[in-house]
Structure formats: structure tokens, C-alpha cells
mmCIF file of C-alpha atoms in Angstrom:
data_model
loop_
_atom_site.group_PDB
_atom_site.id
_atom_site.type_symbol
_atom_site.label_atom_id
_atom_site.label_comp_id
_atom_site.label_asym_id
_atom_site.label_seq_id
_atom_site.Cartn_x
_atom_site.Cartn_y
_atom_site.Cartn_z
ATOM 1 C CA MET A 806 -14.319 -34.522 59.871
ATOM 2 C CA ASP A 807 -16.260 -32.756 57.118
ATOM 3 C CA ASN A 808 -16.502 -35.330 54.313
ATOM 4 C CA SER A 809 -17.354 -32.582 51.842
ATOM 5 C CA LEU A 810 -13.708 -31.515 52.001
ATOM 6 C CA ILE A 811 -12.598 -34.856 50.569
ATOM 7 C CA ARG A 812 -12.535 -35.541 46.863
ATOM 8 C CA CYS A 813 -11.342 -38.639 45.017
ATOM 9 C CA GLU A 814 -9.360 -38.470 41.818
ATOM 10 C CA ARG A 815 -7.412 -40.661 39.426
ATOM 11 C CA VAL A 816 -3.655 -40.829 40.111
ATOM 12 C CA THR A 817 -1.187 -40.139 37.281
ATOM 13 C CA LYS A 818 2.549 -40.762 36.908
ATOM 14 C CA GLU A 819 3.202 -37.164 37.951
ATOM 15 C CA ASP A 820 1.632 -37.877 41.353
ATOM 16 C CA TYR A 821 4.358 -40.334 42.443
ATOM 17 C CA GLU A 822 5.836 -38.114 45.179
ATOM 18 C CA LYS A 823 2.387 -37.233 46.542
ATOM 19 C CA VAL A 824 1.504 -40.914 46.821
ATOM 20 C CA MET A 825 4.780 -41.762 48.556
ATOM 21 C CA ALA A 826 4.228 -38.905 51.020
ATOM 22 C CA ILE A 827 0.920 -40.372 52.286
ATOM 23 C CA LEU A 828 2.720 -42.824 54.556
ATOM 24 C CA PRO A 829 6.495 -43.401 54.778
ATOM 25 C CA PRO A 830 7.288 -46.620 52.827
ATOM 26 C CA SER A 831 9.819 -47.586 55.505
ATOM 27 C CA GLU A 832 6.895 -47.897 57.952
ATOM 28 C CA ILE A 833 4.831 -50.215 55.721
ATOM 29 C CA TYR A 834 5.223 -54.029 55.959
ATOM 30 C CA ASN A 835 8.264 -53.589 58.233
ATOM 31 C CA GLY A 836 10.133 -51.865 55.395
ATOM 32 C CA GLY A 837 8.924 -54.347 52.768
ATOM 33 C CA ASP A 838 6.730 -51.915 50.818
ATOM 34 C CA TYR A 839 6.661 -52.724 47.092
ATOM 35 C CA LEU A 840 4.851 -49.600 45.879
ATOM 36 C CA PRO A 841 7.864 -47.238 45.552
ATOM 37 C CA ASP A 842 9.493 -49.647 43.092
ATOM 38 C CA TYR A 843 6.309 -50.991 41.463
ATOM 39 C CA PHE A 844 4.438 -47.709 41.023
ATOM 40 C CA HIS A 845 5.501 -46.912 37.461
ATOM 41 C CA LEU A 846 5.397 -50.543 36.362
ATOM 42 C CA LEU A 847 1.834 -50.943 37.632
ATOM 43 C CA ILE A 848 0.447 -47.632 36.402
ATOM 44 C CA ASP A 849 1.591 -48.484 32.868
ATOM 45 C CA MET A 850 -0.391 -51.742 32.862
ATOM 46 C CA PRO A 851 -3.811 -51.241 31.216
ATOM 47 C CA ASN A 852 -5.699 -53.272 33.826
ATOM 48 C CA ASN A 853 -4.490 -51.137 36.764
ATOM 49 C CA GLU A 854 -6.018 -47.907 38.034
ATOM 50 C CA MET A 855 -4.811 -45.802 40.946
ATOM 51 C CA TYR A 856 -6.955 -43.430 42.974
ATOM 52 C CA ALA A 857 -6.303 -40.932 45.758
ATOM 53 C CA ALA A 858 -8.388 -39.248 48.436
ATOM 54 C CA VAL A 859 -7.449 -35.564 48.395
ATOM 55 C CA ILE A 860 -7.949 -32.711 50.848
ATOM 56 C CA GLY A 861 -6.885 -29.383 49.389
ATOM 57 C CA ASP A 862 -3.829 -30.361 47.363
ATOM 58 C CA LYS A 863 -2.681 -33.108 49.761
ATOM 59 C CA PHE A 864 -3.094 -36.834 49.132
ATOM 60 C CA VAL A 865 -4.409 -38.436 52.329
ATOM 61 C CA GLY A 866 -5.447 -41.848 50.976
ATOM 62 C CA PHE A 867 -4.570 -44.194 48.132
ATOM 63 C CA ALA A 868 -5.895 -47.380 46.536
ATOM 64 C CA LEU A 869 -4.773 -49.477 43.594
ATOM 65 C CA LYS A 870 -7.441 -51.381 41.648
ATOM 66 C CA THR A 871 -6.554 -54.264 39.333
ATOM 67 C CA THR A 872 -9.081 -55.670 36.854
ATOM 68 C CA ILE A 873 -8.770 -59.409 36.103
ATOM 69 C CA ASP A 874 -10.836 -62.482 35.141
ATOM 70 C CA ASP A 875 -12.050 -61.200 31.744
ATOM 71 C CA GLY A 876 -13.133 -57.964 33.432
ATOM 72 C CA ARG A 877 -15.425 -59.726 35.895
ATOM 73 C CA SER A 878 -13.304 -59.071 39.002
ATOM 74 C CA VAL A 879 -11.627 -56.019 40.512
ATOM 75 C CA VAL A 880 -8.910 -56.504 43.148
ATOM 76 C CA THR A 881 -8.240 -53.841 45.778
ATOM 77 C CA ARG A 882 -4.508 -53.523 46.489
ATOM 78 C CA ALA A 883 -2.026 -51.230 48.268
ATOM 79 C CA VAL A 884 -4.579 -49.290 50.313
ATOM 80 C CA ARG A 885 -3.009 -46.704 52.600
ATOM 81 C CA VAL A 886 -4.146 -43.691 54.611
ATOM 82 C CA SER A 887 -1.996 -40.971 56.158
ATOM 83 C CA LYS A 888 -1.451 -41.086 59.914
ATOM 84 C CA GLU A 889 -3.154 -37.711 60.294
ATOM 85 C CA TYR A 890 -6.403 -39.090 58.906
ATOM 86 C CA ALA A 891 -6.204 -42.699 60.118
ATOM 87 C CA GLY A 892 -9.453 -43.995 61.568
ATOM 88 C CA LYS A 893 -11.547 -41.226 60.009
ATOM 89 C CA GLY A 894 -13.226 -43.272 57.297
ATOM 90 C CA ILE A 895 -11.009 -42.272 54.382
ATOM 91 C CA ALA A 896 -10.741 -45.831 53.003
ATOM 92 C CA GLY A 897 -14.521 -46.240 53.227
ATOM 93 C CA ILE A 898 -15.146 -42.958 51.444
ATOM 94 C CA MET A 899 -12.813 -44.014 48.627
ATOM 95 C CA SER A 900 -14.429 -47.439 48.363
ATOM 96 C CA LYS A 901 -17.925 -45.951 48.178
ATOM 97 C CA TRP A 902 -16.841 -43.428 45.551
ATOM 98 C CA MET A 903 -15.296 -46.126 43.372
ATOM 99 C CA ASP A 904 -18.378 -48.308 43.783
ATOM 100 C CA ILE A 905 -20.604 -45.493 42.512
ATOM 101 C CA GLY A 906 -18.516 -44.079 39.694
ATOM 102 C CA GLY A 907 -15.282 -46.049 39.427
ATOM 103 C CA PRO A 908 -14.127 -49.503 38.334
ATOM 104 C CA LEU A 909 -16.558 -51.408 40.571
ATOM 105 C CA TYR A 910 -19.502 -49.663 38.918
ATOM 106 C CA ARG A 911 -18.796 -51.096 35.471
ATOM 107 C CA PRO A 912 -21.576 -53.479 34.396
ATOM 108 C CA GLU A 913 -19.262 -56.391 33.631
ATOM 109 C CA VAL A 914 -17.681 -56.388 37.117
ATOM 110 C CA ILE A 915 -19.321 -58.971 39.387
ATOM 111 C CA TRP A 916 -16.698 -59.716 42.051
ATOM 112 C CA HIS A 917 -14.683 -57.511 44.374
ATOM 113 C CA LYS A 918 -11.563 -59.456 45.357
ATOM 114 C CA PHE A 919 -8.998 -59.014 48.115
ATOM 115 C CA SER A 920 -5.740 -60.637 49.175
ATOM 116 C CA GLY A 921 -4.163 -60.000 52.561
ATOM 117 C CA ASN A 922 -1.517 -61.053 55.035
ATOM 118 C CA ARG A 923 -2.983 -63.775 57.261
ATOM 119 C CA THR A 924 -1.268 -62.409 60.384
ATOM 120 C CA HIS A 925 -1.599 -58.655 59.903
ATOM 121 C CA SER A 926 -4.753 -58.223 57.812
ATOM 122 C CA PRO A 927 -8.334 -58.498 59.163
ATOM 123 C CA LEU A 928 -9.314 -60.450 56.046
ATOM 124 C CA LEU A 929 -9.299 -63.885 57.694
ATOM 125 C CA GLN A 930 -11.511 -62.643 60.516
ATOM 126 C CA LEU A 931 -13.891 -61.108 57.975
ATOM 127 C CA THR A 932 -14.156 -64.383 56.075
ATOM 128 C CA ASP A 933 -14.804 -66.226 59.341
ATOM 129 C CA LYS A 934 -17.692 -63.842 59.948
ATOM 130 C CA GLY A 935 -19.074 -64.455 56.473
ATOM 131 C CA ILE A 936 -18.560 -60.871 55.299
ATOM 132 C CA PHE A 937 -16.294 -62.153 52.513
ATOM 133 C CA ASN A 938 -15.999 -65.612 50.986
ATOM 134 C CA LYS A 939 -12.537 -67.141 51.336
ATOM 135 C CA THR A 940 -11.281 -68.443 47.984
ATOM 136 C CA SER A 941 -7.840 -69.718 48.969
ATOM 137 C CA GLU A 942 -5.256 -69.669 51.751
ATOM 138 C CA GLN A 943 -1.507 -70.147 51.380
ATOM 139 C CA ASP A 944 1.438 -70.458 53.739
ATOM 140 C CA PHE A 945 4.697 -68.604 53.254
ATOM 141 C CA VAL A 946 8.192 -68.601 54.705
ATOM 142 C CA PHE A 947 11.002 -66.057 54.584
ATOM 143 C CA TYR A 948 14.723 -66.494 53.981
ATOM 144 C CA ASP A 949 17.502 -63.950 53.625
ATOM 145 C CA THR A 950 21.024 -63.634 52.273
ATOM 146 C CA HIS A 951 23.309 -61.090 50.623
ATOM 147 C CA LYS A 952 23.729 -60.504 46.914
ATOM 148 C CA ARG A 953 27.406 -61.456 46.843
ATOM 149 C CA THR A 954 26.692 -64.705 48.674
ATOM 150 C CA LEU A 955 23.938 -65.595 46.218
ATOM 151 C CA GLU A 956 26.162 -64.767 43.238
ATOM 152 C CA ILE A 957 28.972 -67.012 44.488
ATOM 153 C CA LYS A 958 26.649 -69.919 45.314
ATOM 154 C CA TYR A 959 24.736 -69.524 42.051
ATOM 155 C CA ASN A 960 27.934 -69.639 39.976
ATOM 156 C CA VAL A 961 29.085 -72.823 41.712
ATOM 157 C CA ILE A 962 25.761 -74.589 41.141
ATOM 158 C CA GLU A 963 25.378 -73.283 37.596
ATOM 159 C CA ASN A 964 28.872 -74.520 36.700
ATOM 160 C CA GLU A 965 28.029 -78.049 37.822
ATOM 161 C CA ASN A 966 26.423 -78.393 34.374
ATOM 162 C CA GLN A 967 23.636 -80.577 35.665
ATOM 163 C CA SER A 968 21.005 -81.395 33.094
ATOM 164 C CA SER A 969 17.847 -79.480 33.939
ATOM 165 C CA LYS A 970 14.369 -80.879 33.606
ATOM 166 C CA ALA A 971 12.912 -77.429 34.238
ATOM 167 C CA GLU A 972 12.183 -74.843 31.540
ATOM 168 C CA TYR A 973 10.975 -71.275 31.236
ATOM 169 C CA VAL A 974 7.300 -70.768 30.419
ATOM 170 C CA ASP A 975 6.076 -68.020 28.085
ATOM 171 C CA VAL A 976 2.641 -66.430 28.206
ATOM 172 C CA ASN A 977 1.181 -68.841 25.647
ATOM 173 C CA LEU A 978 2.316 -71.953 27.503
ATOM 174 C CA LEU A 979 1.144 -70.537 30.831
ATOM 175 C CA GLY A 980 -2.254 -69.963 29.249
ATOM 176 C CA GLN A 981 -2.342 -73.580 28.101
ATOM 177 C CA VAL A 982 -1.517 -74.814 31.601
ATOM 178 C CA LEU A 983 -4.261 -72.632 33.092
ATOM 179 C CA ALA A 984 -6.714 -74.021 30.540
ATOM 180 C CA SER A 985 -5.717 -77.651 31.129
ATOM 181 C CA THR A 986 -8.285 -79.530 33.196
ATOM 182 C CA ASP A 987 -5.738 -82.232 34.024
ATOM 183 C CA HIS A 988 -3.147 -79.774 35.359
ATOM 184 C CA LYS A 989 -5.669 -77.536 37.117
ATOM 185 C CA HIS A 990 -6.733 -80.433 39.362
ATOM 186 C CA TYR A 991 -3.209 -80.743 40.777
ATOM 187 C CA LEU A 992 -1.856 -77.197 40.482
ATOM 188 C CA PHE A 993 -4.903 -75.037 41.257
ATOM 189 C CA PRO A 994 -7.473 -77.117 43.176
ATOM 190 C CA ASP A 995 -9.197 -73.908 44.337
ATOM 191 C CA ASN A 996 -9.348 -72.718 40.696
ATOM 192 C CA GLU A 997 -7.174 -69.775 41.739
ATOM 193 C CA ILE A 998 -3.584 -68.755 41.118
ATOM 194 C CA VAL A 999 -2.160 -66.034 43.365
ATOM 195 C CA ALA A 1000 0.809 -64.194 41.889
ATOM 196 C CA ASP A 1001 2.257 -60.920 43.158
ATOM 197 C CA ASP A 1002 -0.530 -60.963 45.779
ATOM 198 C CA VAL A 1003 -3.262 -60.855 43.103
ATOM 199 C CA PRO A 1004 -5.844 -63.696 43.281
ATOM 200 C CA TYR A 1005 -6.483 -64.612 39.650
ATOM 201 C CA SER A 1006 -9.010 -67.200 38.542
ATOM 202 C CA ALA A 1007 -7.125 -70.058 36.901
ATOM 203 C CA ILE A 1008 -8.243 -69.210 33.364
ATOM 204 C CA LYS A 1009 -6.253 -68.765 30.153
ATOM 205 C CA SER A 1010 -7.067 -65.084 29.658
ATOM 206 C CA ASN A 1011 -5.279 -64.143 32.895
ATOM 207 C CA ALA A 1012 -1.892 -65.393 31.657
ATOM 208 C CA PRO A 1013 -0.870 -62.058 30.023
ATOM 209 C CA LEU A 1014 -1.796 -60.234 33.255
ATOM 210 C CA ILE A 1015 0.227 -62.583 35.469
ATOM 211 C CA VAL A 1016 3.424 -62.147 33.442
ATOM 212 C CA SER A 1017 4.854 -58.632 33.824
ATOM 213 C CA LYS A 1018 8.338 -57.268 33.102
ATOM 214 C CA ARG A 1019 9.444 -58.527 36.539
ATOM 215 C CA THR A 1020 8.021 -62.044 36.184
ATOM 216 C CA ALA A 1021 9.648 -65.386 35.415
ATOM 217 C CA VAL A 1022 7.648 -68.619 35.142
ATOM 218 C CA VAL A 1023 9.263 -72.073 35.234
ATOM 219 C CA VAL A 1024 7.766 -75.565 34.894
ATOM 220 C CA SER A 1025 8.983 -79.147 35.253
ATOM 221 C CA ASP A 1026 7.337 -82.536 34.578
ATOM 222 C CA LEU A 1027 4.659 -80.896 32.462
ATOM 223 C CA ASN A 1028 3.825 -84.224 30.818
ATOM 224 C CA CYS A 1029 2.889 -85.763 34.177
ATOM 225 C CA PRO A 1030 0.226 -83.550 35.828
ATOM 226 C CA GLN A 1031 0.491 -85.174 39.257
ATOM 227 C CA ARG A 1032 4.233 -84.382 39.328
ATOM 228 C CA THR A 1033 4.112 -81.006 37.587
ATOM 229 C CA LEU A 1034 5.787 -78.164 39.453
ATOM 230 C CA LEU A 1035 5.038 -74.584 38.386
ATOM 231 C CA SER A 1036 6.890 -71.658 39.936
ATOM 232 C CA ILE A 1037 6.447 -67.919 39.468
ATOM 233 C CA SER A 1038 8.883 -65.267 40.661
ATOM 234 C CA ASN A 1039 8.613 -61.497 40.928
ATOM 235 C CA CYS A 1040 10.995 -59.029 42.523
ATOM 236 C CA PHE A 1041 11.027 -55.496 43.843
ATOM 237 C CA GLN A 1042 13.336 -53.161 45.694
ATOM 238 C CA ALA A 1043 11.915 -52.178 49.094
ATOM 239 C CA PRO A 1044 13.322 -49.845 51.760
ATOM 240 C CA ILE A 1045 14.710 -52.814 53.743
ATOM 241 C CA GLY A 1046 16.183 -54.685 50.777
ATOM 242 C CA MET A 1047 15.521 -56.566 47.543
ATOM 243 C CA PHE A 1048 12.543 -58.945 47.644
ATOM 244 C CA PHE A 1049 12.339 -62.168 45.620
ATOM 245 C CA ILE A 1050 8.754 -63.442 45.714
ATOM 246 C CA PHE A 1051 8.543 -67.135 44.836
ATOM 247 C CA ASN A 1052 5.115 -68.745 44.311
ATOM 248 C CA VAL A 1053 5.093 -72.530 43.957
ATOM 249 C CA TYR A 1054 2.224 -74.665 42.642
ATOM 250 C CA GLY A 1055 2.032 -78.435 42.381
ATOM 251 C CA CYS A 1056 4.421 -81.150 43.524
ATOM 252 C CA LEU A 1057 7.152 -79.533 45.620
ATOM 253 C CA SER A 1058 10.120 -81.859 45.026
ATOM 254 C CA GLU A 1059 13.880 -81.936 44.505
ATOM 255 C CA ASN A 1060 13.221 -80.226 41.141
ATOM 256 C CA ILE A 1061 12.780 -76.967 43.044
ATOM 257 C CA LYS A 1062 16.553 -76.446 42.930
ATOM 258 C CA LYS A 1063 16.503 -76.424 39.139
ATOM 259 C CA HIS A 1064 13.597 -74.007 39.191
ATOM 260 C CA LEU A 1065 15.541 -71.650 41.437
ATOM 261 C CA LEU A 1066 18.561 -71.854 39.165
ATOM 262 C CA LEU A 1067 16.497 -70.541 36.238
ATOM 263 C CA HIS A 1068 14.750 -67.878 38.335
ATOM 264 C CA PHE A 1069 17.999 -66.607 39.834
ATOM 265 C CA ALA A 1070 19.560 -66.368 36.360
ATOM 266 C CA LYS A 1071 17.091 -63.573 35.586
ATOM 267 C CA PHE A 1072 16.919 -62.153 39.099
ATOM 268 C CA LEU A 1073 20.677 -61.580 39.399
ATOM 269 C CA SER A 1074 20.763 -59.582 36.173
ATOM 270 C CA ARG A 1075 18.811 -56.798 37.887
ATOM 271 C CA SER A 1076 20.121 -53.851 39.849
ATOM 272 C CA MET A 1077 19.511 -54.394 43.559
ATOM 273 C CA SER A 1078 20.648 -53.640 47.071
ATOM 274 C CA GLU A 1079 23.014 -55.984 48.892
ATOM 275 C CA TYR A 1080 20.412 -57.446 51.274
ATOM 276 C CA ILE A 1081 17.950 -59.969 49.749
ATOM 277 C CA LEU A 1082 14.779 -61.469 51.219
ATOM 278 C CA LEU A 1083 13.104 -64.473 49.626
ATOM 279 C CA ARG A 1084 9.456 -65.235 50.346
ATOM 280 C CA GLY A 1085 8.410 -68.764 49.405
ATOM 281 C CA ILE A 1086 4.650 -69.214 48.997
ATOM 282 C CA SER A 1087 2.711 -72.451 48.533
ATOM 283 C CA SER A 1088 -0.538 -74.171 49.498
ATOM 284 C CA LYS A 1089 -1.669 -74.323 53.110
ATOM 285 C CA GLY A 1090 0.035 -77.151 54.987
ATOM 286 C CA THR A 1091 3.027 -77.335 52.631
ATOM 287 C CA SER A 1092 6.138 -79.119 53.862
ATOM 288 C CA TRP A 1093 9.068 -76.798 53.195
ATOM 289 C CA THR A 1094 11.773 -79.500 53.397
ATOM 290 C CA PHE A 1095 12.692 -79.371 49.704
ATOM 291 C CA LEU A 1096 12.679 -75.568 49.544
ATOM 292 C CA ASP A 1097 14.651 -75.259 52.809
ATOM 293 C CA SER A 1098 17.319 -77.562 51.407
ATOM 294 C CA ALA A 1099 17.459 -75.889 48.000
ATOM 295 C CA VAL A 1100 17.689 -72.281 49.181
ATOM 296 C CA GLU A 1101 20.330 -73.239 51.750
ATOM 297 C CA GLU A 1102 22.566 -74.340 48.862
ATOM 298 C CA PHE A 1103 22.135 -70.847 47.405
ATOM 299 C CA GLY A 1104 23.196 -69.237 50.700
ATOM 300 C CA PHE A 1105 19.818 -68.401 52.239
ATOM 301 C CA LYS A 1106 18.747 -68.989 55.824
ATOM 302 C CA ARG A 1107 15.218 -69.110 57.287
ATOM 303 C CA ILE A 1108 14.088 -65.998 59.188
ATOM 304 C CA GLU A 1109 10.926 -64.597 60.797
ATOM 305 C CA PHE A 1110 9.793 -61.465 59.028
ATOM 306 C CA TYR A 1111 6.198 -60.361 58.384
ATOM 307 C CA GLY A 1112 3.411 -62.884 58.765
ATOM 308 C CA THR A 1113 2.965 -66.564 57.990
ATOM 309 C CA GLY A 1114 0.583 -66.702 55.060
ATOM 310 C CA VAL A 1115 -1.800 -65.023 52.662
ATOM 311 C CA VAL A 1116 -5.602 -65.198 52.470
ATOM 312 C CA SER A 1117 -7.657 -64.454 49.352
ATOM 313 C CA ALA A 1118 -11.346 -63.634 49.431
ATOM 314 C CA ARG A 1119 -14.111 -62.101 47.389
ATOM 315 C CA LYS A 1120 -17.609 -60.709 47.691
ATOM 316 C CA ARG A 1121 -20.268 -60.327 45.062
ATOM 317 C CA ILE A 1122 -21.153 -56.724 44.325
ATOM 318 C CA LYS A 1123 -24.593 -56.134 45.819
ATOM 319 C CA ASN A 1124 -26.104 -54.095 43.005
ATOM 320 C CA LYS A 1125 -25.329 -56.963 40.606
ATOM 321 C CA LEU A 1126 -26.875 -59.865 42.505
#
């Protein structure tokens, strides 16, 4: 392939259909592609930039770059290449272009970060080979149900009027938790918090980036760091159904039910398809007993879907060693 025919350019809101045409969303992540629903949300966030590889007037490649960690890190997300040009170096060409003249070139950027599915991404193998440095690894499990089932179960549990020890967290309080040495030891031992598949350093300045319009954050036992439970939820409509992404940090206990009650209060107010998938994510080696029990009360059942965990890694940018 003649590389001179390929040019890279910044993606705008008007390019939505061209981006979606690169690869059918129904064929990505077994129908769990978040980009069709997240595209406009993400492109409006000031720390996100989208780029495309273009031949003629056709988009043949795409990459989303997210800047975090006080501008010191750039995360590569949502990379995709059309079937017609798969295996022809499109992703590499885009990466090189962005390293020379894009977000990775900026003088303040030191780290290039990645997060990938442990089962389906080559990231774990690349960290094993020392090409990237692994920063954290988490397990996840999937559950599914239907919207009407969740609504009925939620109403029953909500009407029990149980006193809740859990509370919503705003951006300011989340920032305080991230800055707390005592809490960081128990919640983020790797000094990293992964939310919406973005591996943030556990620092106060990342709090406004973690909390988007789709995000809810809940905490319990904040006054006792070794028992503190912090949960973060995000949701998106995918071709296969509505996804509820549930990240859990800290002491997974019976309080998880009260966390879910608060998260579902916001989740159920959204427009969504009938089929719902819940992905619970926590530290490697987590026992899911408490989450299994809690989500079962809300009408969910455990399923096998797409992978078993997520790996985060980074590499230092060579020209800034």
C-alpha cells in the first residue's frame, strides 16, 4: 500500500457517520461497542481528541486520545481500522503521525497509557515482554437482566425504606478521597483508578475528568479507610443492549447493595433498550460473593460475555527520557 495516499486529520462532530462506517459497531466487542453512544459526549470534553486516517474522502482508521494526569499522560482509546485495510499498518501510521505532530508531541506529555481487555487485547502479552509497563490489572464479571425486571426489583427494595449508609459523591469529595493518603492505601494501592476504561493516576486533579454526564459515584464508611467502599458507574447504549459499567474500589461488603440502589436510581431515569448488561469490575482476585448476592436481588444473573478482566499499562515517550 502506498502510504503517501494516507493522511491523518482531526475528527469533528460532523464526521460521526464516517467514523461509524469504518467498522460496523455490531461487530465490535460482540455488539458491546460504546462509541456510537459516547461519540458526542466524548468529543465535547476538552481533554479528548479524535483522529482519523483518511484515503480520498473515506475514513479507514480512527483513534481517540484522552489527556489526563495534569497533562502528563495521553491514553489511546477506541482504535479501529476498516476491514479493507486491516493488517496494512494504518494504526501504526496514525500513532507515528500523532507522536510527531499530535497530542503525544506536546512537551508536557511524558507517558503514553493504554487499557485493554485481558482476554482479547495483546496488552498483557506486551507487558510480559517488557514493551509496556503494567500499572494495574482488574477482574470483571458480567450479569444481565431486562429493564422491566430491574424496575420491579428496584421498586421493591427501594420501598423497604432501609437506612442507607452510602451517599453520592460530588467532584470535590472525590478529589479529596483521591488526595487522601489514608484512603489511597486501601482503595488505590497501585496509585491508579480505572473508570470508563481510562487508567487515571489517583490524584485530585483527575476528579473532574472521571465524572462525566453519565457518571455516578457513591461511597460508604468514608470515616474508616480500611472499610471504605467507593463505586463508580457509567452507562451507554450499545448495539446489543444497555451497558451498566460498575467499578468498585475498597472493601467489597454487604454495603454494595446500598451502593447499587443509589446507582440504579440514576441509571433507570435514562432512556434505554430492554436488555441490560452489568459489568462489575474490581481488583484482581476479588471474591464476587457480595456482588453476586446483591445483583441477584435486583434481578440479574451471571453470564459469560466478553473477557475476564482489564489490564492497564504505560510506556515513557522515548524523546522525553
